[in-house]
Coordinates of C-alpha atoms in Angstrom, one line a residue:
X200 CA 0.0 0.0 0.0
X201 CA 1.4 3.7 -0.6
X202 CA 1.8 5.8 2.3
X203 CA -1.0 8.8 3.4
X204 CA -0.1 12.2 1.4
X205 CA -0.2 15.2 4.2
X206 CA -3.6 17.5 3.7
X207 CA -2.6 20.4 2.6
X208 CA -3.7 22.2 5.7
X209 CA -1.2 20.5 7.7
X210 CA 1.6 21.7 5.6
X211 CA 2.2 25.1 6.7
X212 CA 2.3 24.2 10.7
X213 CA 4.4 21.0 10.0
X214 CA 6.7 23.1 8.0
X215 CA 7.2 25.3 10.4
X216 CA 8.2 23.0 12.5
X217 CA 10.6 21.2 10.2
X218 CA 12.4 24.9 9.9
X219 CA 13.0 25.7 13.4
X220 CA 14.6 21.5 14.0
X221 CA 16.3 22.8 11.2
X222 CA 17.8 25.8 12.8
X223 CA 18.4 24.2 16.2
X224 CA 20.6 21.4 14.1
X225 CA 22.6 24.1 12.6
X226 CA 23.2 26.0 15.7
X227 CA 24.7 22.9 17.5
X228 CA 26.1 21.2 14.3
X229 CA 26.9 24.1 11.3
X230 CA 29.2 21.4 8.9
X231 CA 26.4 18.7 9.0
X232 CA 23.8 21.5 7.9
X233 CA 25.3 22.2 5.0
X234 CA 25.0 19.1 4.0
X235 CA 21.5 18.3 5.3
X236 CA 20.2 22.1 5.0
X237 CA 20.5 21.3 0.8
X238 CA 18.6 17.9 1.3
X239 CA 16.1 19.6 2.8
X240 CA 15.5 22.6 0.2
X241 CA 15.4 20.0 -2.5
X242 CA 12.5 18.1 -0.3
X243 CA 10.8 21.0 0.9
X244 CA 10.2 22.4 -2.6
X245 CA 8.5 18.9 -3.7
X246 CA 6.1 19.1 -0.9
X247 CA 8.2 16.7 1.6
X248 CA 7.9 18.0 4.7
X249 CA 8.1 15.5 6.8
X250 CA 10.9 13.5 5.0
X251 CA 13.3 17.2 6.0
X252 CA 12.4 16.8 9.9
X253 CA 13.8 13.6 9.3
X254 CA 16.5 14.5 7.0
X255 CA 17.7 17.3 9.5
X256 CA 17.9 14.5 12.8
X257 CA 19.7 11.6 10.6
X258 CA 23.6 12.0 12.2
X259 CA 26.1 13.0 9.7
X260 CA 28.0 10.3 7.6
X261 CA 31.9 10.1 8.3
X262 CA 34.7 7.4 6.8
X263 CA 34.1 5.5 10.6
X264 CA 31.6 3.6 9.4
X265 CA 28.4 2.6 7.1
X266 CA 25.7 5.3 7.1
X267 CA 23.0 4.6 9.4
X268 CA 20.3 2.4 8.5
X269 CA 16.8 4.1 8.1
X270 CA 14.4 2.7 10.6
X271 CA 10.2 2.5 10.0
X272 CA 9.9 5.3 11.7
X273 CA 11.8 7.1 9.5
X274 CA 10.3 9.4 6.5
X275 CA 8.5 7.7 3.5
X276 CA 11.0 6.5 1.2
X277 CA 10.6 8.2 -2.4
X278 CA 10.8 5.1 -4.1
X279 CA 6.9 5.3 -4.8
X280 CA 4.6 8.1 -5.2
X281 CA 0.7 7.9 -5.8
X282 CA -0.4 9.0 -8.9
X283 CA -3.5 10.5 -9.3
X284 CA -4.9 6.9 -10.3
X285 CA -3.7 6.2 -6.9
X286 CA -0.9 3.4 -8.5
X287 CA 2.5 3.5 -7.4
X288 CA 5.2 4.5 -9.9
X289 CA 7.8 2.6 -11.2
X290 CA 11.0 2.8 -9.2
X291 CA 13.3 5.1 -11.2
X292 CA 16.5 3.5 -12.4
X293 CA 19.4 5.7 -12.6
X294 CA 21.7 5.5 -16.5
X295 CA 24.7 4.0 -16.3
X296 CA 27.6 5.7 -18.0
X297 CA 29.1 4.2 -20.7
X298 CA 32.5 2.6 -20.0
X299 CA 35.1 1.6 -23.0
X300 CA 35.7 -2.1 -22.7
X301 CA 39.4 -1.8 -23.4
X302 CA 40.3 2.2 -21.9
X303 CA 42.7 3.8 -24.4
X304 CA 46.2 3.4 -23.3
X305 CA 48.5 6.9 -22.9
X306 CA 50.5 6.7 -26.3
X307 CA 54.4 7.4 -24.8
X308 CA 55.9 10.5 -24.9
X309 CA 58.2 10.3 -28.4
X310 CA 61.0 12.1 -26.8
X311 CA 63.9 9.7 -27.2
X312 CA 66.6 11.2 -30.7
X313 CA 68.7 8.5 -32.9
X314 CA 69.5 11.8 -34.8
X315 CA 73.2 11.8 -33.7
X316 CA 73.4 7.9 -34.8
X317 CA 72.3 8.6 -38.0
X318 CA 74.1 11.5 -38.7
X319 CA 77.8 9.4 -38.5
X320 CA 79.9 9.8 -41.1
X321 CA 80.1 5.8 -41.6
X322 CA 76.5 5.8 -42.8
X323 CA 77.2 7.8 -46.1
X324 CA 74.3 8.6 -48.0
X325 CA 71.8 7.6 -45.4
X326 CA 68.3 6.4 -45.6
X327 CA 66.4 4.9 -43.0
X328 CA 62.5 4.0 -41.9
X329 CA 61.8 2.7 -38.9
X330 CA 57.7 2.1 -37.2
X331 CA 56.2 0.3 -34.7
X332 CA 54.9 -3.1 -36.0
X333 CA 51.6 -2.9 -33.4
X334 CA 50.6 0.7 -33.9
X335 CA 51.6 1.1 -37.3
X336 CA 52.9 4.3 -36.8
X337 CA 55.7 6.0 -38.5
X338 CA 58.4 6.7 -35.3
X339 CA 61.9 7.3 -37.6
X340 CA 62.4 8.5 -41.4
X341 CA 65.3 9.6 -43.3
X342 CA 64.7 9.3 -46.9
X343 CA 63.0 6.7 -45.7
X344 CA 60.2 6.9 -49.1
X345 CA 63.7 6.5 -51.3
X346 CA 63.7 3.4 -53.5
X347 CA 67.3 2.5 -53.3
X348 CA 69.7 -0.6 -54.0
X349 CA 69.6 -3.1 -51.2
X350 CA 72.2 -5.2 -51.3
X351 CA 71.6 -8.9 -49.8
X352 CA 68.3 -7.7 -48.0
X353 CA 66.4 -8.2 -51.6
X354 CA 66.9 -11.7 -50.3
X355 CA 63.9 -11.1 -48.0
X356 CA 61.7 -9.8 -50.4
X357 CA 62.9 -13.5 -52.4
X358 CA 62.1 -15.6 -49.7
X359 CA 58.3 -13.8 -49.5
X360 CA 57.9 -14.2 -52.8
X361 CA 58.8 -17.9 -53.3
X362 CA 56.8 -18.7 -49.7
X363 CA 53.5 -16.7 -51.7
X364 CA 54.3 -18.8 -54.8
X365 CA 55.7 -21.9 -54.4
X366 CA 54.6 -22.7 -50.6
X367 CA 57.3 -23.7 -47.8
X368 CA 56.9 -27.8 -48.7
X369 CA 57.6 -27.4 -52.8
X370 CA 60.2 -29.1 -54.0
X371 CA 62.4 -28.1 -56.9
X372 CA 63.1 -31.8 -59.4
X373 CA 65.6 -33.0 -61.6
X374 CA 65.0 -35.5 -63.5
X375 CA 66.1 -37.9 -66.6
X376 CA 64.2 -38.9 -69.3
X377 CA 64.8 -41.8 -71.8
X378 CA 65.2 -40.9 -75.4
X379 CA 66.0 -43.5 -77.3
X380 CA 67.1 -47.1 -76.1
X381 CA 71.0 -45.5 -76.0
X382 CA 69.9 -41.5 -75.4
X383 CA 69.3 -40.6 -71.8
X384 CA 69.1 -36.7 -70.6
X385 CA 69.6 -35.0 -67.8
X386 CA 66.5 -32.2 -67.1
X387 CA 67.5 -29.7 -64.5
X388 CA 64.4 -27.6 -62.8
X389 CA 66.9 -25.1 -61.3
X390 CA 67.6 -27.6 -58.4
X391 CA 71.4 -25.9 -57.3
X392 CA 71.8 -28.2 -54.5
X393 CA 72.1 -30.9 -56.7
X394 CA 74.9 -32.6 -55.6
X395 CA 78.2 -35.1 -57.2
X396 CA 78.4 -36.5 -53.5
X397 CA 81.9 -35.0 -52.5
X398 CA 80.8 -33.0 -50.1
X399 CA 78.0 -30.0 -49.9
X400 CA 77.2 -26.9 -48.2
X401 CA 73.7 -27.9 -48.2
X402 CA 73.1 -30.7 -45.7
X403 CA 70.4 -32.9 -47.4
X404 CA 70.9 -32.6 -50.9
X405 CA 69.6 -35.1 -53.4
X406 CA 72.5 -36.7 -55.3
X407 CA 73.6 -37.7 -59.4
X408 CA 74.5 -40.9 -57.2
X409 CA 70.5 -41.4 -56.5
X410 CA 70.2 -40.7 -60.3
X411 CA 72.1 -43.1 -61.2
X412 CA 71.0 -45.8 -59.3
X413 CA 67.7 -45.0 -60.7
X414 CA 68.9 -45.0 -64.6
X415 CA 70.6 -48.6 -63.8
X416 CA 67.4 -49.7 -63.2
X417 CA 65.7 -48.8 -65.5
X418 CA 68.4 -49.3 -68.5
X419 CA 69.3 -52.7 -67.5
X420 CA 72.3 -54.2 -69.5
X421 CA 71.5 -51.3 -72.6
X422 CA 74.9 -49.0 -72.9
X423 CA 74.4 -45.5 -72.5
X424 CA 75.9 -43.4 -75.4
X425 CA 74.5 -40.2 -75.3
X426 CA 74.1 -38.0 -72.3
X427 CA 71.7 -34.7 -72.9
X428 CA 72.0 -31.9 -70.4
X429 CA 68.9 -29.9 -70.8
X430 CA 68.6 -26.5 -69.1
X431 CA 65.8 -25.1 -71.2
X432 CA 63.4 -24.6 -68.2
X433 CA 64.4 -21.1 -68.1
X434 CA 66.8 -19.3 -70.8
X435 CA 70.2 -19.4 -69.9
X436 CA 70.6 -15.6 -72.3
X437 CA 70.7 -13.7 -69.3
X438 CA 72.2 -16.0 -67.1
X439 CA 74.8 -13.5 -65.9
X440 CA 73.7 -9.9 -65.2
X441 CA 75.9 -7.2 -66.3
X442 CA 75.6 -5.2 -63.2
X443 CA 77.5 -7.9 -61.5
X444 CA 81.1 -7.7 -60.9
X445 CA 82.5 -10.4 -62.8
X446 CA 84.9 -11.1 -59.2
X447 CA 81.5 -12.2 -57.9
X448 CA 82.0 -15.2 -60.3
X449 CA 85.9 -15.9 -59.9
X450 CA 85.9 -15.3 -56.0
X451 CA 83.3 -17.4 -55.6
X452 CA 80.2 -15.5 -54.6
X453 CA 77.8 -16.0 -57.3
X454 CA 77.4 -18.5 -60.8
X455 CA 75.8 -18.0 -64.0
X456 CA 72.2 -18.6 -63.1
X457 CA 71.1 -22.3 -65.1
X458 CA 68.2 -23.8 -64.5
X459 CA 70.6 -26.7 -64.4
X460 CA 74.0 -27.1 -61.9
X461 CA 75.7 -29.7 -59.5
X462 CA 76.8 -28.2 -56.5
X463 CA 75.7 -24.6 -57.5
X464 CA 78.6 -24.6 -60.0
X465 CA 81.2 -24.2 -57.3
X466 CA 84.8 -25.5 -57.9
X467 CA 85.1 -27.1 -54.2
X468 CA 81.5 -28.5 -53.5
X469 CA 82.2 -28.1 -49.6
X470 CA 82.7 -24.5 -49.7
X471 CA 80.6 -22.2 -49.7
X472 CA 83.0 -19.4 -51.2
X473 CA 84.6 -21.5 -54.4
X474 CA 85.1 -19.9 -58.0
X475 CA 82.6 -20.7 -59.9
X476 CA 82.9 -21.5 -63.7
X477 CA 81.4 -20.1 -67.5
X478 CA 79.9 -23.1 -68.0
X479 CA 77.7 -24.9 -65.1
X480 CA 75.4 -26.9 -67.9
X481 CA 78.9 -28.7 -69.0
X482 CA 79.9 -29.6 -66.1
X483 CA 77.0 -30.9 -64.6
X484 CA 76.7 -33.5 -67.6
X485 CA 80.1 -34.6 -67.1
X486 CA 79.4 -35.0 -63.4
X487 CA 76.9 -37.1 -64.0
X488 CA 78.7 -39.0 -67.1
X489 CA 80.8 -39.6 -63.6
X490 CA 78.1 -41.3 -61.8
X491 CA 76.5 -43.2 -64.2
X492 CA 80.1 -45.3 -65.0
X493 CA 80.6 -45.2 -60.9
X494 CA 76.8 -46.9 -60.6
X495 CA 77.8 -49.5 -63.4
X496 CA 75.7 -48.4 -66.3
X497 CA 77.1 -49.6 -69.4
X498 CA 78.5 -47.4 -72.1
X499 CA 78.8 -44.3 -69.9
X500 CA 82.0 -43.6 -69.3
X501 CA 82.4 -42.7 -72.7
X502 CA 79.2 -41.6 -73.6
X503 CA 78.8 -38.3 -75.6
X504 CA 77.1 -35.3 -73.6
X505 CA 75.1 -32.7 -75.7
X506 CA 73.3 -29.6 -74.8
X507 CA 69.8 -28.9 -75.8
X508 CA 66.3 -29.5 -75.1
X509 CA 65.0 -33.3 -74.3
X510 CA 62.8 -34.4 -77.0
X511 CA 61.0 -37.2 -74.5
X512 CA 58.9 -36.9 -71.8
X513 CA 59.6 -40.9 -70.6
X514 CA 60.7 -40.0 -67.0
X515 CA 63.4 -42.9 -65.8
X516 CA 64.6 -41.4 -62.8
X517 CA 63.7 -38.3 -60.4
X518 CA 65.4 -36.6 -57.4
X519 CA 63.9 -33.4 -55.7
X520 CA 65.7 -31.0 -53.4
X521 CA 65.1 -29.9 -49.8
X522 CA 61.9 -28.1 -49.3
X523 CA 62.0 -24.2 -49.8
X524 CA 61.2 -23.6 -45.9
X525 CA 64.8 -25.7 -45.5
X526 CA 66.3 -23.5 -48.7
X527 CA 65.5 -20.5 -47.0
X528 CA 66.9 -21.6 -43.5
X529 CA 70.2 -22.2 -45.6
X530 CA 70.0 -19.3 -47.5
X531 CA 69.3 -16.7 -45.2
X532 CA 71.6 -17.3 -42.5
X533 CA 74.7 -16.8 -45.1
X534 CA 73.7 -14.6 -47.7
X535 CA 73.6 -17.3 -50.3
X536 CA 73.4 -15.7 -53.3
X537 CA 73.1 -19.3 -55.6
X538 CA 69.8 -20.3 -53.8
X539 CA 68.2 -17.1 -54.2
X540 CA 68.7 -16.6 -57.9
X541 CA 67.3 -20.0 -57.7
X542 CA 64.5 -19.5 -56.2
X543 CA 63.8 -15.7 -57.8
X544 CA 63.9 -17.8 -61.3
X545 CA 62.0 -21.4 -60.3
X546 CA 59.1 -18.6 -58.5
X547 CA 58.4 -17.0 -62.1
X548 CA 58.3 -20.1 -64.1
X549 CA 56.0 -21.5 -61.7
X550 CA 53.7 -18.6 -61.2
X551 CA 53.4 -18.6 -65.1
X552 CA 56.4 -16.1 -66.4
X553 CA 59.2 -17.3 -68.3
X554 CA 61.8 -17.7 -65.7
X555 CA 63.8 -14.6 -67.0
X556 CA 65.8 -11.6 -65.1
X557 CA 63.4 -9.4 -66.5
X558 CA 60.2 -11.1 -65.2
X559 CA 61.5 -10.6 -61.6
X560 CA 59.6 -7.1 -60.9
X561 CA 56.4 -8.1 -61.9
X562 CA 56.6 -11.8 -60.6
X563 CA 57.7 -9.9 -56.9
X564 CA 55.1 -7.4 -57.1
X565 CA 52.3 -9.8 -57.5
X566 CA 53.3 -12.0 -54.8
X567 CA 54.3 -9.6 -52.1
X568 CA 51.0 -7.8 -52.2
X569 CA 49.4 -10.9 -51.2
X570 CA 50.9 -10.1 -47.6
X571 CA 48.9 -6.6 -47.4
X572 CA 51.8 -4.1 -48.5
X573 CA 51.7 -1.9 -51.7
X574 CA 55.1 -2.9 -53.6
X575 CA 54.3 -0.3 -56.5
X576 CA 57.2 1.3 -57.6
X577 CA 59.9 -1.6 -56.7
X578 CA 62.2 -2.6 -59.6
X579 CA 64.2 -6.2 -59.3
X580 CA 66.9 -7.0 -61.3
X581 CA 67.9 -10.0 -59.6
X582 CA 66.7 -12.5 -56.7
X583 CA 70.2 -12.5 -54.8
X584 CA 71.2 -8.2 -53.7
X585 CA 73.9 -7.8 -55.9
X586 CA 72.9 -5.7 -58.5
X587 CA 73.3 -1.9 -57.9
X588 CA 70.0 -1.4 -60.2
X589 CA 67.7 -3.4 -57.7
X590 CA 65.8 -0.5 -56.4
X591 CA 63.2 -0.7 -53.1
X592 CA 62.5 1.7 -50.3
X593 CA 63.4 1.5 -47.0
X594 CA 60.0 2.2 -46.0
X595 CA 58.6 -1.2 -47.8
X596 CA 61.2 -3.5 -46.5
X597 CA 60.0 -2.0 -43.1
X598 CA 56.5 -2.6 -44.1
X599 CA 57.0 -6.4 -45.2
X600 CA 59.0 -7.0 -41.8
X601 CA 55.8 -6.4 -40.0
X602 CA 54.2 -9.2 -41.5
X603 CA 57.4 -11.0 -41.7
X604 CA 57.8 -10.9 -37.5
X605 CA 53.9 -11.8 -37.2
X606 CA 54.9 -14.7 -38.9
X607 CA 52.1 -13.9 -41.5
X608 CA 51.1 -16.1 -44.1
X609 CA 53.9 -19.0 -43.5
X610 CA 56.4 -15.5 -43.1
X611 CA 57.7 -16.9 -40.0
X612 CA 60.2 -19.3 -42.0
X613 CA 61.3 -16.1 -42.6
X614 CA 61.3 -14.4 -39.1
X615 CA 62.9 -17.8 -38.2
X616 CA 65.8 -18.2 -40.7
X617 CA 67.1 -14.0 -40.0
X618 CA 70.5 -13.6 -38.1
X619 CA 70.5 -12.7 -34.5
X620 CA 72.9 -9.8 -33.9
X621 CA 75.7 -10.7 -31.6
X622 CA 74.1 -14.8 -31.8
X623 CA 73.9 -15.8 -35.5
X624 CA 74.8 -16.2 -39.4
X625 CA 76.0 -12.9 -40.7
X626 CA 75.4 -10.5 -37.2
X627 CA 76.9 -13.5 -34.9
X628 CA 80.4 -11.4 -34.8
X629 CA 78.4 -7.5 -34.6
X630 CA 77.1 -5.4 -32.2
X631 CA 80.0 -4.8 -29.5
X632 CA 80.9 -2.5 -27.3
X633 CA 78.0 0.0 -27.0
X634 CA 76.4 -1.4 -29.5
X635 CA 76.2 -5.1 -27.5
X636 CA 72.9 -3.4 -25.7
X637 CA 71.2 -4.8 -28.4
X638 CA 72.7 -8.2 -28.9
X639 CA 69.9 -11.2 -29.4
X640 CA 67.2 -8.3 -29.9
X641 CA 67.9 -7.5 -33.8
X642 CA 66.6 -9.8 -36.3
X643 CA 67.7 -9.0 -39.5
X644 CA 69.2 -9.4 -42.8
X645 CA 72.4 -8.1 -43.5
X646 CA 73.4 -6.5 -47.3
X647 CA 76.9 -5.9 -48.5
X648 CA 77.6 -4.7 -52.2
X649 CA 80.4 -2.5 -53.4
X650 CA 77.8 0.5 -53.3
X651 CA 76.2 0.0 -50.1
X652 CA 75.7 -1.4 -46.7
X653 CA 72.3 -2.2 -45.5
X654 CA 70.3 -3.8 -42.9
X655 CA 66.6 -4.8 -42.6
X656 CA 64.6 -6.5 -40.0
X657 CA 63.0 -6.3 -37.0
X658 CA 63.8 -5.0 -33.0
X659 CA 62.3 -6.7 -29.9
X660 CA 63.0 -3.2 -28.0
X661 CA 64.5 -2.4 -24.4
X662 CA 60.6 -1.2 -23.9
X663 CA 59.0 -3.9 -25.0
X664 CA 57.9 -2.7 -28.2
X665 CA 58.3 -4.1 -31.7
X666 CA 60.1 -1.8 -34.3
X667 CA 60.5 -2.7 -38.0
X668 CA 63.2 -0.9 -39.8
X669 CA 65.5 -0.7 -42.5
X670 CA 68.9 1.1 -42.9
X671 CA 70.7 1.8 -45.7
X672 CA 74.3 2.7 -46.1
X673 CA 75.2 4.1 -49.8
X674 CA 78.4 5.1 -50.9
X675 CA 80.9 4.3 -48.0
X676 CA 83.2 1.7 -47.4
X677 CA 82.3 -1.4 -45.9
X678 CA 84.9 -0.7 -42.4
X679 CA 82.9 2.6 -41.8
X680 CA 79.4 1.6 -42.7
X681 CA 79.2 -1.9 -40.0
X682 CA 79.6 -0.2 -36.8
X683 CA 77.5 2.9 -38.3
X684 CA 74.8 0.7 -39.1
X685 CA 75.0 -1.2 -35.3
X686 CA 75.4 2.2 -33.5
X687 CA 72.3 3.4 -35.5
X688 CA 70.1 0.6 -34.8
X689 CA 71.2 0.1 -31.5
X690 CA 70.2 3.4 -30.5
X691 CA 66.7 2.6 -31.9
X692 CA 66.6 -0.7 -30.0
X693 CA 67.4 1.4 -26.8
X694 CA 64.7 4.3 -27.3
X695 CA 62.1 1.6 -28.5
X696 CA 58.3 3.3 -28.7
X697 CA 59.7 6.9 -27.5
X698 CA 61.6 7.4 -30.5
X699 CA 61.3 10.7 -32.2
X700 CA 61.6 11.5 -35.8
X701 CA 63.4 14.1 -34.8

């Protein structure tokens, strides 16, 4: 039941009574009035006389304790008033105020300057980008938007691209087909691992040994006389680009790019620096002349070997090479320049181009934008770094790195396979000194061509962030531009999320 309004003839006497409690209180009690003295306006002007007498006797609350309890006695609670139907209202419910689920956090003050780093004299013609890989947001540029040569970093940009095309479990083949009943040929697939069995730099190979087992079998007691080497999957007219120092041949660095080679062409198979020859086709066929007389098929020690396309598509023998997630783990490490002209060529021809040099661009661009970054504007000349023509921004390879450190889209073979600085492949003997702050934080891929120095990767920071970057070194010497390049992303390691572009 509601409670009894007051008649409004009892109003003005009871209200005159609440006032002078009122006064009284105050007299005795002037902080709790101030308080109570407002409670009892705001009732008094709604017609509640008797809820301020009680208002104006309630003790005052203090941090002792829990307020008081109201007892029966006290004055009707406002929860319900009588309408003129006589019904009681609905108990008012006060709004919440919205609260964000997830509170923005404070972004850090960017206060913290690599401008001094990247200023040194080492660093040459300097461009750099560096940006936080969970905000997105641009922390460091210096000519950061400047497409640019890249040395040995364009091998990161090779890996995405074969991972987008070919998928980490592809293998590359090589295989032999039977021409005639004394005409066998050899069919490379640009398989460089490929391997006379005298040692290898790449643990895992497939062998001509494993061929020739397989031809044996196959050929029975029928001499072998003529041995085809066919390298036609790709055109060998550009197998050597004229950007390239021809020392990166005789030194050992790089071979002519064939789609076929034993050994990736290299003059001692177990090392990984060995001169290389002009001719890798030849010398694969009379490698594998070698096996076929070692595995006892007749006729082949003297059997004739001619270049040119097979004729036959009767398959007698097949061999496939490590999978590309293991090519990349023994590419990147080193900087191995055979395996990612390999790879650069096998990903056109099997995304439908024709395997050539100047297919790479196009090939690259389609692939990489399947990871979420714009590659417009990026020219490749080559799958390995080492031509000075190769021309990509800073600013993308930081871009890619962000996917590449997510592990995106089977990316973290790549995150995986990147040297450590101070802990492995090509950064295992960097970063000391100062610059040993930052030692098992960088993740990155090393460049190194006549014309430049660069770097490329990702930074597990001293704050706990995630920076992407790339830094390029043009036109200094190799002594000047290491420890530039360590100092410079060392300081970007130590300021982390409070980097300033500035």
């Amino acid at each position: 039941m509601s409670e009894p309004q007051p008649t409004p003839s009892s109003v003005p006497e009871r209200l005159r009574a609440a006032v002078a409690r009122a006064r009284a209180s105050a007299a005795r009690r002037p902080v709790p009035w101030i308080a109570g003295g407002l409670a009892a306006v705001l009732v008094v002007g709604s017609g509640g006389a008797v809820a301020v007498a009680s208002a104006m006797t309630q003790p005052a609350r203090t941090t002792a304790g829990p307020a008081p309890t109201s007892s029966p006695s006290s004055a009707p609670s406002r929860t319900a008033t009588t309408r003129p139907t006589g019904k009681p209202s609905p108990t008012a419910t006060p709004t919440a105020r919205a609260v964000p689920d997830s509170p923005a956090t404070p972004a850090p003050l960017r206060t913290c300057s690599i401008a001094t780093a990247a200023s040194a004299p080492g660093l040459g013609d300097f461009e750099g980008y560096v940006m936080d890989a969970k905000t997105g947001e641009v922390l460091f540029s210096k000519h950061g938007e400047r497409p640019a040569q890249t040395g040995s970093v364009m091998k990161t940009l090779t890996s995405a691209t074969a991972l987008a095309v070919l998928g980490g479990d592809h293998r590359i083949p090589t295989t032999v087909t039977r021409e005639s009943a004394g005409t066998i040929a050899l069919v490379g697939h640009g398989d460089a691992t490929l391997s006379a069995g005298a040692g290898t730099v790449y643990p895992g190979a497939p062998t001509l040994a494993q061929l020739a087992q397989q031809v044996k079998a196959k050929v029975g007691s029928t001499p072998v006389t003529t041995i085809v080497t066919d390298d036609s999957y790709w055109s060998d007219a550009d197998a050597w680009d004229p950007t390239w120092p021809v020392s990166e041949r005789t030194i050992g660095y790089q071979p002519e790019v064939t789609a076929l080679m034993v050994d990736g062409d290299r003059a001692n198979p177990a090392a990984a620096t060995s001169p290389r020859s002009e001719d890798p086709v030849g010398r694969a066929g009379a490698a594998f002349r070698a096996a076929l007389a070692n595995a006892g098929v007749a006729g082949a020690a003297s059997a004739q070997i001619v270049e040119r396309a097979t004729t036959s598509s009767d398959t007698i023998a097949s061999v496939s090479s490590q999978p590309v997630s293991t090519l990349i783990g023994q590419m990147i490490p080193n900087s191995d320049n055979t395996l990612a002209e390999m790879l650069a060529r096998v990903s056109s021809k099997e995304s439908g181009a024709n395997g050539s040099a100047a297919s790479l661009t196009g090939v690259y661009q389609s692939a990489l934008r399947s990871y979420g970054v714009d590659p417009a504007g990026i020219v490749i000349k080559d799958g390995s770094g080492e031509s000075a023509a190769n021309a990509v921004s800073p600013e993308f390879v930081a871009h890619l790195m962000v996917q590449v450190a997510a592990g995106a889209k089977g990316l973290g073979t790549l995150a995986d396979a990147l040297p450590v600085a101070g802990v492995s492949g090509t950064l295992a003997s960097r970063f000391t000194g100062a610059n040993a702050v930052a030692r098992g934080k960088v993740h990155a891929k090393t460049g190194w061509i006549d014309s430049a120095n660069t770097l490329g990767g990702y930074i597990e920071a001293a704050d706990g962030s995630r920076l992407t970057f790339a830094f390029y070194a043009i036109g200094s010497s190799r002594a000047a531009a290491l420890p530039a390049l360590d100092a410079v992303t060392a300081a970007t390691y130590s300021c982390g999320s409070k980097l300033t572009a500035s």
